[in-house]
Every structure is written in structure tokens, then in C-alpha cells.
mmCIF file of C-alpha atoms and ligand atoms in Angstrom:
data_model
loop_
_atom_site.group_PDB
_atom_site.id
_atom_site.type_symbol
_atom_site.label_atom_id
_atom_site.label_comp_id
_atom_site.label_asym_id
_atom_site.label_seq_id
_atom_site.Cartn_x
_atom_site.Cartn_y
_atom_site.Cartn_z
ATOM 1 C CA ALA A 817 0.000 0.000 0.000
ATOM 2 C CA ASP A 818 2.961 2.285 0.647
ATOM 3 C CA ASP A 819 3.757 2.169 -3.055
ATOM 4 C CA SER A 820 0.209 2.663 -4.307
ATOM 5 C CA ARG A 821 1.068 6.273 -4.953
ATOM 6 C CA HIS A 822 4.270 8.240 -5.224
ATOM 7 C CA LEU A 823 5.253 11.845 -4.522
ATOM 8 C CA ILE A 824 7.873 14.102 -6.011
ATOM 9 C CA GLY A 825 9.914 16.283 -3.661
ATOM 10 C CA VAL A 826 12.339 18.877 -4.973
ATOM 11 C CA ASP A 827 15.124 20.912 -3.350
ATOM 12 C CA LEU A 828 16.226 23.980 -5.317
ATOM 13 C CA GLY A 829 19.555 24.275 -3.504
ATOM 14 C CA GLU A 830 22.305 26.867 -3.807
ATOM 15 C CA SER A 831 24.659 24.733 -5.874
ATOM 16 C CA GLU A 832 22.349 22.141 -7.414
ATOM 17 C CA PHE A 833 18.699 21.335 -7.993
ATOM 18 C CA SER A 834 17.786 17.857 -6.766
ATOM 19 C CA GLY A 835 14.641 15.820 -6.464
ATOM 20 C CA GLU A 836 13.301 12.441 -5.434
ATOM 21 C CA VAL A 837 10.343 10.271 -6.265
ATOM 22 C CA VAL A 838 9.335 8.788 -2.904
ATOM 23 C CA ASN A 839 6.621 6.442 -1.706
ATOM 24 C CA LEU A 840 4.138 7.291 1.049
ATOM 25 C CA ARG A 841 6.709 6.338 3.706
ATOM 26 C CA GLY A 842 9.296 8.719 2.286
ATOM 27 C CA GLU A 843 11.476 5.944 0.827
ATOM 28 C CA VAL A 844 13.360 6.907 -2.336
ATOM 29 C CA ARG A 845 12.220 5.289 -5.576
ATOM 30 C CA ARG A 846 14.093 7.489 -8.029
ATOM 31 C CA SER A 847 16.311 10.551 -7.774
ATOM 32 C CA ALA A 848 17.874 13.164 -10.031
ATOM 33 C CA ARG A 849 20.179 16.137 -9.652
ATOM 34 C CA ILE A 850 21.360 18.949 -11.880
ATOM 35 C CA PRO A 851 24.241 21.295 -10.980
ATOM 36 C CA LEU A 852 23.249 24.952 -11.045
ATOM 37 C CA ASP A 853 26.628 26.261 -12.267
ATOM 38 C CA GLY A 854 25.700 29.828 -11.434
ATOM 39 C CA ARG A 855 22.592 29.906 -13.613
ATOM 40 C CA ASP A 856 19.634 31.996 -12.473
ATOM 41 C CA GLY A 857 16.492 33.677 -13.850
ATOM 42 C CA ASP A 858 14.823 31.939 -16.818
ATOM 43 C CA GLU A 859 17.751 29.546 -17.201
ATOM 44 C CA ALA A 860 17.158 28.291 -13.667
ATOM 45 C CA VAL A 861 13.448 27.805 -14.457
ATOM 46 C CA GLU A 862 14.480 25.665 -17.458
ATOM 47 C CA LEU A 863 16.583 23.535 -15.097
ATOM 48 C CA VAL A 864 13.538 22.947 -12.888
ATOM 49 C CA HIS A 865 11.619 21.730 -15.957
ATOM 50 C CA ARG A 866 14.492 19.407 -16.915
ATOM 51 C CA LEU A 867 14.637 18.009 -13.387
ATOM 52 C CA MET A 868 10.862 17.386 -13.460
ATOM 53 C CA ASP A 869 11.118 15.611 -16.811
ATOM 54 C CA GLU A 870 13.766 13.272 -15.397
ATOM 55 C CA LEU A 871 11.679 12.497 -12.322
ATOM 56 C CA VAL A 872 8.305 12.143 -14.039
ATOM 57 C CA GLU A 873 9.362 10.101 -17.069
ATOM 58 C CA ALA A 874 9.126 6.306 -16.846
ATOM 59 C CA ASN A 875 7.121 6.629 -13.668
ATOM 60 C CA ASP A 876 4.311 4.041 -13.832
ATOM 61 C CA THR A 877 2.905 4.663 -10.340
ATOM 62 C CA PRO A 878 0.185 7.316 -9.919
ATOM 63 C CA LEU A 879 1.668 10.557 -8.600
ATOM 64 C CA VAL A 880 0.021 12.561 -5.812
ATOM 65 C CA GLY A 881 1.794 15.688 -6.946
ATOM 66 C CA ILE A 882 4.954 17.745 -6.609
ATOM 67 C CA GLY A 883 6.336 19.563 -3.562
ATOM 68 C CA ILE A 884 9.068 22.136 -4.130
ATOM 69 C CA GLY A 885 11.374 23.715 -1.557
ATOM 70 C CA THR A 886 13.087 26.854 -2.813
ATOM 71 C CA PRO A 887 14.999 29.740 -1.259
ATOM 72 C CA GLY A 888 13.209 33.061 -0.986
ATOM 73 C CA ILE A 889 9.935 34.508 0.207
ATOM 74 C CA ILE A 890 7.214 32.242 -1.145
ATOM 75 C CA ASP A 891 3.483 32.886 -1.412
ATOM 76 C CA THR A 892 2.498 29.292 -0.689
ATOM 77 C CA VAL A 893 -1.168 29.897 -1.518
ATOM 78 C CA SER A 894 -0.513 30.808 -5.155
ATOM 79 C CA GLY A 895 2.873 29.084 -5.451
ATOM 80 C CA THR A 896 4.572 32.338 -6.394
ATOM 81 C CA VAL A 897 8.201 33.063 -5.575
ATOM 82 C CA ARG A 898 7.947 36.661 -4.367
ATOM 83 C CA TRP A 899 11.683 37.168 -4.142
ATOM 84 C CA ALA A 900 14.637 34.785 -4.266
ATOM 85 C CA VAL A 901 17.876 36.782 -4.252
ATOM 86 C CA SER A 902 20.274 33.976 -5.168
ATOM 87 C CA LEU A 903 18.169 32.765 -8.129
ATOM 88 C CA ASN A 904 17.221 36.267 -9.283
ATOM 89 C CA TRP A 905 13.534 35.360 -9.253
ATOM 90 C CA GLN A 906 10.949 38.017 -8.563
ATOM 91 C CA ASP A 907 7.183 37.378 -8.633
ATOM 92 C CA LEU A 908 7.795 34.122 -10.488
ATOM 93 C CA PRO A 909 4.621 31.941 -10.704
ATOM 94 C CA LEU A 910 6.687 28.765 -10.269
ATOM 95 C CA GLY A 911 3.795 26.652 -8.978
ATOM 96 C CA ARG A 912 1.589 27.506 -11.958
ATOM 97 C CA LEU A 913 4.398 26.905 -14.492
ATOM 98 C CA ILE A 914 5.174 23.443 -13.106
ATOM 99 C CA ARG A 915 1.488 22.549 -12.685
ATOM 100 C CA GLU A 916 0.586 23.471 -16.271
ATOM 101 C CA ARG A 917 3.493 21.568 -17.742
ATOM 102 C CA ASN A 918 3.090 18.395 -15.680
ATOM 103 C CA GLU A 919 -0.671 18.437 -15.016
ATOM 104 C CA LEU A 920 -0.163 17.567 -11.357
ATOM 105 C CA PRO A 921 -0.887 19.407 -8.088
ATOM 106 C CA VAL A 922 2.142 21.511 -7.133
ATOM 107 C CA TYR A 923 3.006 23.134 -3.805
ATOM 108 C CA VAL A 924 5.904 25.521 -3.359
ATOM 109 C CA ALA A 925 7.423 26.291 0.047
ATOM 110 C CA ASN A 926 10.420 28.144 1.398
ATOM 111 C CA ASP A 927 13.310 25.682 1.803
ATOM 112 C CA SER A 928 14.018 26.496 5.456
ATOM 113 C CA GLN A 929 10.335 26.185 6.299
ATOM 114 C CA ALA A 930 10.161 22.848 4.442
ATOM 115 C CA ALA A 931 13.267 21.548 6.232
ATOM 116 C CA ALA A 932 11.763 22.629 9.562
ATOM 117 C CA LEU A 933 8.626 20.650 8.840
ATOM 118 C CA ALA A 934 10.739 17.574 8.007
ATOM 119 C CA GLU A 935 12.692 17.928 11.252
ATOM 120 C CA TYR A 936 9.463 18.314 13.205
ATOM 121 C CA ILE A 937 7.793 15.293 11.631
ATOM 122 C CA PHE A 938 10.710 12.908 11.140
ATOM 123 C CA GLY A 939 13.364 14.110 13.600
ATOM 124 C CA THR A 940 11.765 14.358 17.021
ATOM 125 C CA ASP A 941 11.150 11.525 19.458
ATOM 126 C CA ARG A 942 8.201 13.071 21.153
ATOM 127 C CA ARG A 943 5.920 15.311 19.198
ATOM 128 C CA ALA A 944 6.441 18.782 20.632
ATOM 129 C CA ASN A 945 3.808 21.441 20.048
ATOM 130 C CA ASN A 946 6.323 24.096 19.130
ATOM 131 C CA MET A 947 9.715 23.954 17.497
ATOM 132 C CA ALA A 948 12.182 26.307 15.863
ATOM 133 C CA VAL A 949 14.525 24.864 13.246
ATOM 134 C CA ILE A 950 17.401 27.081 12.193
ATOM 135 C CA ARG A 951 19.224 26.352 8.984
ATOM 136 C CA VAL A 952 22.785 27.634 9.064
ATOM 137 C CA GLY A 953 24.352 27.153 5.673
ATOM 138 C CA ARG A 954 25.535 29.679 3.122
ATOM 139 C CA GLY A 955 22.544 31.693 4.305
ATOM 140 C CA ILE A 956 20.548 31.511 7.528
ATOM 141 C CA GLY A 957 16.815 30.938 7.811
ATOM 142 C CA ALA A 958 14.513 29.523 10.435
ATOM 143 C CA GLY A 959 11.305 27.565 10.186
ATOM 144 C CA LEU A 960 8.792 27.833 12.992
ATOM 145 C CA ILE A 961 6.329 25.133 13.977
ATOM 146 C CA LEU A 962 3.738 26.628 16.309
ATOM 147 C CA ASN A 963 0.856 24.621 17.751
ATOM 148 C CA GLY A 964 1.817 21.739 15.480
ATOM 149 C CA GLU A 965 1.673 23.724 12.257
ATOM 150 C CA LEU A 966 4.141 25.554 10.084
ATOM 151 C CA PHE A 967 3.857 29.244 10.950
ATOM 152 C CA GLN A 968 4.443 31.516 7.963
ATOM 153 C CA GLY A 969 3.567 34.946 9.298
ATOM 154 C CA ASP A 970 1.512 37.653 7.608
ATOM 155 C CA GLY A 971 3.727 37.784 4.522
ATOM 156 C CA PHE A 972 4.971 34.159 4.312
ATOM 157 C CA GLY A 973 8.428 35.247 5.537
ATOM 158 C CA ALA A 974 8.358 34.052 9.155
ATOM 159 C CA GLY A 975 11.808 32.906 10.220
ATOM 160 C CA GLU A 976 13.824 35.120 7.848
ATOM 161 C CA ILE A 977 16.288 35.875 10.631
ATOM 162 C CA GLY A 978 19.329 35.747 8.348
ATOM 163 C CA HIS A 979 18.778 39.296 7.128
ATOM 164 C CA VAL A 980 18.130 40.876 10.503
ATOM 165 C CA THR A 981 20.921 43.348 11.295
ATOM 166 C CA VAL A 982 23.289 42.297 14.062
ATOM 167 C CA ASP A 983 26.081 44.789 13.278
ATOM 168 C CA PRO A 984 24.999 48.113 11.721
ATOM 169 C CA ASP A 985 28.623 48.865 10.767
ATOM 170 C CA GLY A 986 29.217 45.359 9.448
ATOM 171 C CA VAL A 987 30.165 44.106 6.013
ATOM 172 C CA PRO A 988 27.821 44.353 2.994
ATOM 173 C CA CYS A 989 25.270 41.555 2.568
ATOM 174 C CA ARG A 990 23.954 40.096 -0.702
ATOM 175 C CA CYS A 991 20.533 41.571 0.187
ATOM 176 C CA GLY A 992 21.992 45.050 -0.304
ATOM 177 C CA ARG A 993 22.271 46.026 3.338
ATOM 178 C CA ARG A 994 24.993 45.663 5.972
ATOM 179 C CA GLY A 995 25.790 43.490 8.949
ATOM 180 C CA CYS A 996 22.984 40.942 8.590
ATOM 181 C CA LEU A 997 23.197 37.835 10.800
ATOM 182 C CA GLU A 998 24.276 35.746 7.814
ATOM 183 C CA THR A 999 27.272 38.016 7.122
ATOM 184 C CA VAL A 1000 28.574 36.980 10.557
ATOM 185 C CA ALA A 1001 27.237 33.543 11.469
ATOM 186 C CA SER A 1002 26.653 31.604 8.213
ATOM 187 C CA SER A 1003 28.979 28.847 7.040
ATOM 188 C CA ARG A 1004 29.939 31.131 4.170
ATOM 189 C CA ALA A 1005 30.905 33.944 6.578
ATOM 190 C CA MET A 1006 33.028 31.571 8.658
ATOM 191 C CA VAL A 1007 34.754 30.094 5.612
ATOM 192 C CA GLU A 1008 35.526 33.580 4.285
ATOM 193 C CA ALA A 1009 36.905 34.638 7.673
ATOM 194 C CA ALA A 1010 39.060 31.504 7.682
ATOM 195 C CA GLN A 1011 40.358 32.335 4.217
ATOM 196 C CA ARG A 1012 41.366 35.830 5.406
ATOM 197 C CA SER A 1013 43.024 34.412 8.505
ATOM 198 C CA ILE A 1014 45.131 32.047 6.390
ATOM 199 C CA ALA A 1015 46.409 34.955 4.327
ATOM 200 C CA GLU A 1016 47.674 36.514 7.580
ATOM 201 C CA ALA A 1017 48.854 33.338 9.318
ATOM 202 C CA PRO A 1018 49.634 30.659 6.723
ATOM 203 C CA ASP A 1019 51.571 28.573 9.292
ATOM 204 C CA SER A 1020 48.591 28.018 11.573
ATOM 205 C CA ALA A 1021 47.005 24.560 11.805
ATOM 206 C CA LEU A 1022 44.150 26.001 9.782
ATOM 207 C CA GLY A 1023 46.593 27.222 7.126
ATOM 208 C CA ARG A 1024 48.364 23.857 6.944
ATOM 209 C CA LEU A 1025 45.095 21.914 6.669
ATOM 210 C CA ALA A 1026 43.942 24.218 3.886
ATOM 211 C CA ALA A 1027 47.284 23.937 2.082
ATOM 212 C CA GLU A 1028 46.970 20.128 2.120
ATOM 213 C CA SER A 1029 43.668 20.519 0.263
ATOM 214 C CA GLY A 1030 44.976 22.855 -2.388
ATOM 215 C CA GLY A 1031 44.632 26.123 -0.480
ATOM 216 C CA THR A 1032 40.855 26.333 -0.360
ATOM 217 C CA VAL A 1033 39.020 26.421 2.951
ATOM 218 C CA THR A 1034 35.803 24.479 3.366
ATOM 219 C CA ILE A 1035 33.584 24.136 6.410
ATOM 220 C CA ASP A 1036 35.057 20.643 6.924
ATOM 221 C CA ILE A 1037 38.598 22.001 7.021
ATOM 222 C CA LEU A 1038 37.504 24.637 9.510
ATOM 223 C CA ALA A 1039 35.909 21.846 11.561
ATOM 224 C CA ARG A 1040 39.173 19.876 11.583
ATOM 225 C CA ALA A 1041 41.187 22.945 12.608
ATOM 226 C CA LEU A 1042 38.648 23.614 15.350
ATOM 227 C CA ALA A 1043 38.907 20.039 16.622
ATOM 228 C CA ALA A 1044 42.712 20.419 16.630
ATOM 229 C CA GLY A 1045 42.373 23.489 18.855
ATOM 230 C CA ASP A 1046 43.677 25.999 16.297
ATOM 231 C CA GLU A 1047 43.321 29.458 17.854
ATOM 232 C CA HIS A 1048 42.298 31.135 14.588
ATOM 233 C CA ALA A 1049 39.534 28.606 14.007
ATOM 234 C CA LEU A 1050 38.432 28.990 17.635
ATOM 235 C CA ARG A 1051 38.228 32.772 17.301
ATOM 236 C CA ILE A 1052 36.244 32.630 14.040
ATOM 237 C CA VAL A 1053 33.754 30.066 15.308
ATOM 238 C CA ASP A 1054 33.467 31.827 18.672
ATOM 239 C CA HIS A 1055 32.488 35.117 17.009
ATOM 240 C CA ALA A 1056 29.975 33.467 14.664
ATOM 241 C CA SER A 1057 28.382 31.211 17.264
ATOM 242 C CA ARG A 1058 27.899 34.077 19.726
ATOM 243 C CA GLN A 1059 25.858 36.047 17.213
ATOM 244 C CA LEU A 1060 23.788 32.987 16.383
ATOM 245 C CA GLY A 1061 23.267 32.289 20.089
ATOM 246 C CA ARG A 1062 21.991 35.826 20.656
ATOM 247 C CA SER A 1063 19.539 35.506 17.768
ATOM 248 C CA ILE A 1064 18.307 32.235 19.249
ATOM 249 C CA ALA A 1065 17.860 33.962 22.609
ATOM 250 C CA GLY A 1066 15.613 36.440 20.789
ATOM 251 C CA LEU A 1067 13.498 33.561 19.482
ATOM 252 C CA ILE A 1068 13.314 31.983 22.933
ATOM 253 C CA GLY A 1069 12.342 35.280 24.537
ATOM 254 C CA MET A 1070 9.663 35.957 21.962
ATOM 255 C CA LEU A 1071 8.174 32.488 21.505
ATOM 256 C CA ASP A 1072 9.197 30.566 24.655
ATOM 257 C CA VAL A 1073 9.885 27.586 22.394
ATOM 258 C CA HIS A 1074 11.654 24.675 24.102
ATOM 259 C CA ARG A 1075 12.869 22.690 21.117
ATOM 260 C CA ILE A 1076 15.392 24.304 18.818
ATOM 261 C CA ALA A 1077 17.192 22.299 16.141
ATOM 262 C CA LEU A 1078 20.158 23.509 14.125
ATOM 263 C CA ILE A 1079 20.567 22.136 10.616
ATOM 264 C CA GLY A 1080 22.615 22.999 7.540
ATOM 265 C CA ALA A 1081 26.279 23.027 6.522
ATOM 266 C CA ALA A 1082 27.553 24.701 9.711
ATOM 267 C CA THR A 1083 26.520 21.672 11.770
ATOM 268 C CA ALA A 1084 29.677 20.017 10.377
ATOM 269 C CA LEU A 1085 31.481 22.079 13.047
ATOM 270 C CA GLY A 1086 29.917 19.762 15.610
ATOM 271 C CA THR A 1087 30.024 19.994 19.390
ATOM 272 C CA PRO A 1088 32.501 22.894 19.843
ATOM 273 C CA TRP A 1089 30.250 25.124 17.741
ATOM 274 C CA LEU A 1090 27.008 23.812 19.227
ATOM 275 C CA GLU A 1091 28.232 24.341 22.805
ATOM 276 C CA GLN A 1092 29.150 27.969 22.093
ATOM 277 C CA VAL A 1093 25.744 28.593 20.540
ATOM 278 C CA GLN A 1094 24.025 26.974 23.528
ATOM 279 C CA ALA A 1095 26.102 28.940 26.039
ATOM 280 C CA GLU A 1096 25.480 32.294 24.380
ATOM 281 C CA ALA A 1097 21.757 31.608 23.989
ATOM 282 C CA ALA A 1098 21.595 30.714 27.697
ATOM 283 C CA ARG A 1099 23.463 33.906 28.659
ATOM 284 C CA SER A 1100 21.286 36.166 26.512
ATOM 285 C CA ALA A 1101 17.753 35.490 27.730
ATOM 286 C CA LEU A 1102 15.967 34.812 31.009
ATOM 287 C CA SER A 1103 17.284 31.632 32.590
ATOM 288 C CA LEU A 1104 13.718 30.741 33.527
ATOM 289 C CA GLN A 1105 13.108 30.290 29.793
ATOM 290 C CA THR A 1106 16.489 29.167 28.486
ATOM 291 C CA ARG A 1107 17.043 26.394 31.038
ATOM 292 C CA ARG A 1108 14.024 24.574 29.659
ATOM 293 C CA SER A 1109 15.043 25.057 26.039
ATOM 294 C CA VAL A 1110 17.054 22.403 24.243
ATOM 295 C CA VAL A 1111 19.279 23.560 21.389
ATOM 296 C CA GLU A 1112 20.564 20.583 19.431
ATOM 297 C CA ILE A 1113 21.731 19.520 15.999
ATOM 298 C CA GLY A 1114 18.898 18.205 13.822
ATOM 299 C CA ARG A 1115 18.470 14.487 13.224
ATOM 300 C CA VAL A 1116 17.090 14.332 9.687
ATOM 301 C CA ASP A 1117 19.607 13.513 6.934
ATOM 302 C CA PRO A 1118 20.618 17.042 5.860
ATOM 303 C CA ALA A 1119 20.766 15.998 2.211
ATOM 304 C CA ARG A 1120 17.075 15.008 2.312
ATOM 305 C CA ALA A 1121 15.491 17.483 4.731
ATOM 306 C CA VAL A 1122 14.138 19.930 2.136
ATOM 307 C CA VAL A 1123 12.852 17.145 -0.144
ATOM 308 C CA LEU A 1124 11.091 15.376 2.737
ATOM 309 C CA GLY A 1125 9.655 18.663 3.980
ATOM 310 C CA ALA A 1126 8.363 19.552 0.513
ATOM 311 C CA CYS A 1127 6.701 16.113 0.352
ATOM 312 C CA ALA A 1128 5.172 16.714 3.792
ATOM 313 C CA VAL A 1129 3.690 20.019 2.599
ATOM 314 C CA LEU A 1130 2.248 18.221 -0.424
ATOM 315 C CA LEU A 1131 0.767 15.383 1.653
ATOM 316 C CA THR A 1132 -0.731 17.758 4.184
ATOM 317 C CA ARG A 1133 -2.324 20.025 1.597
ATOM 318 C CA GLU A 1134 -3.356 17.436 -0.966
ATOM 319 C CA LEU A 1135 -4.431 14.445 1.119
ATOM 320 C CA GLY A 1136 -4.991 16.071 4.495
ATOM 321 C CA LEU A 1137 -2.455 13.622 5.916
ATOM 322 C CA ILE A 1138 0.101 14.319 8.584
ATOM 323 C CA PRO A 1139 2.820 11.855 7.621
ATOM 324 C CA THR A 1140 4.320 9.753 10.410
ATOM 325 C CA ARG A 1141 7.539 7.815 10.680
HETATM 326 ZN ZN1 ZN B 1649 21.165 40.635 4.295
#
């Protein structure tokens, strides 16, 4: 019965578009991926169509529909991408375009919100009423589950904490302003800081690890330098994790949410990073609230979180089902 119908879940990620055909238990039946290679605008829309063609073709099981997780502010009612900076999409009727071409129900959701839903449904032991899931990758975005449902706010942008200013005199952000949280605390910000530090101190453990890998820093190299106790790596991660911790304290103060999961590329930094985030969050809000809040690294396979969340949105809207593990 689990294979009586299939779903398509899609993740329009920063470096590649990927998708899966899954059964009603979320098990993969077919998958496809296409590298983005810097394409945006109409070219990126063409890539979505190509990805759909690969997933839909040769599929002999009835499809419930298509769920899409994409960066940006998404009007989930109409399926319109209001604004996605990295893809250069503005007021793009993505849901309608995909629906007309494939003649299937299509739901479009913000990728962080979709990933949050996946973490809430598939990642928690006990079903909490409320949960905040913060995605710390090249950008930063949160998804909020309130009273058991995805909370989107008045303009669908709930959880867009990555572009809240934390340093008014900070560095320029890709949104056009300065000192946003993601210019300080994202994996991209940390990797760039590490790159600058290597230019100044090439003999550090961080510098040597990077040199062994051809001179380029990745989040994994930063993680290894951190684990080795490199002072430059410690300083970079300390600065970034403090800002993230303070933003989390803001969420705790405002929502009194007890379950907070961190997902995304930065989680590769592991315990040293997590502990700093936890400590700063605890220091920056009322202990009455923070001592009951658990900040932890998410449990859903990061490579599948957006796809599973997009499928969950589809199932909820189309069949009225809340999927279970
Ligand atoms: Zn910004």
C-alpha cells in the first residue's frame, strides 16, 4: 500500500537542484540532480523543468503531486516566488508553471520552512507542540512550527532571521544592506573569515590543513582545525556562534519555544560550535526560559530534509495527511 502512490519532492539548492520520487513512507524510488553552475532567472526555471522531466518520465505509479522547496519569500497559496535573491527570481509563478506543464498538483514552500517541517515530523522523538529549526548554511533561515503547524507569518516570511541586522557597521550583505546575521554567522561567513586568517597566518594549523587541500578552505577544514584546537579557528567560530546564540535567545524570549534544532552546513562544526551557541543563547535570555530550552543539531539527513519537507507540505495540503515515521 505504501507504493500505491508516489510523490515528487524537490530541493532547489544553492549549488544544485535535486529531487526524489518517494513512496508514502518517504522511501526513495528514483532521484535526479542537476548542478546549477551559477545559472539563475529563466535559465534556472528551465533547469527545474528538466529536473521534473527526469523524475516524471518512466514513472508508472500514480503521482500525488509535486512539492518544491526553494529559497526566498514564497506565497504558498498561489505558489509564487515573491523574491529569491540567489536565483534572481521576482514574482515568479513557479507553482503555476510546473502545474501546467506536468498536469499535477504543485506546492511551493520556502526551503528552510520545508526543512523545519521535516525535522518536526521525522526528527523528534516526542511530538512537541512548538519547534524552531534554524538552517545555518551559506545563508541563515529559520522555520517555525507553532501549535503543530508551520507558521508563515503575515507575509509568508516568518523565520527570515538571516537578514536581521546584528552589526549596523558590518560588512555588505547580498541583500543590499549591511551586517545581517548571515554576514557573521553563516557557514559562508566563517569560511571567508578563515580564508582571510590564512592569508595573515599561513603557518597556523588552519593554514596547513587548507594547504593540504589545495589552499581552499571548506567548512570541513575549519571543523578539523577547530577540533585540533587551532586558535584562529576557535576565534572565528566563537564570534559566529555568539551572534547565532543571541539571535536564538531572541526567538526563545519571543516564543518561549523549548525545542530548537540547528541544521545545515555549519553543523559540520559539531560539538565545539554547538556548545558555544548553547552557552550564548543561555546567557542572553531569562534563565527561567532558556534552562528549559534544548538547542541541538537536527536528526534528519541534511541531504534530504528539504525534499522530505516539501513532500510533507504536499501530503498535508493534498491528502490532508500528517505523515508519520
Ligand atoms: Zn542581508
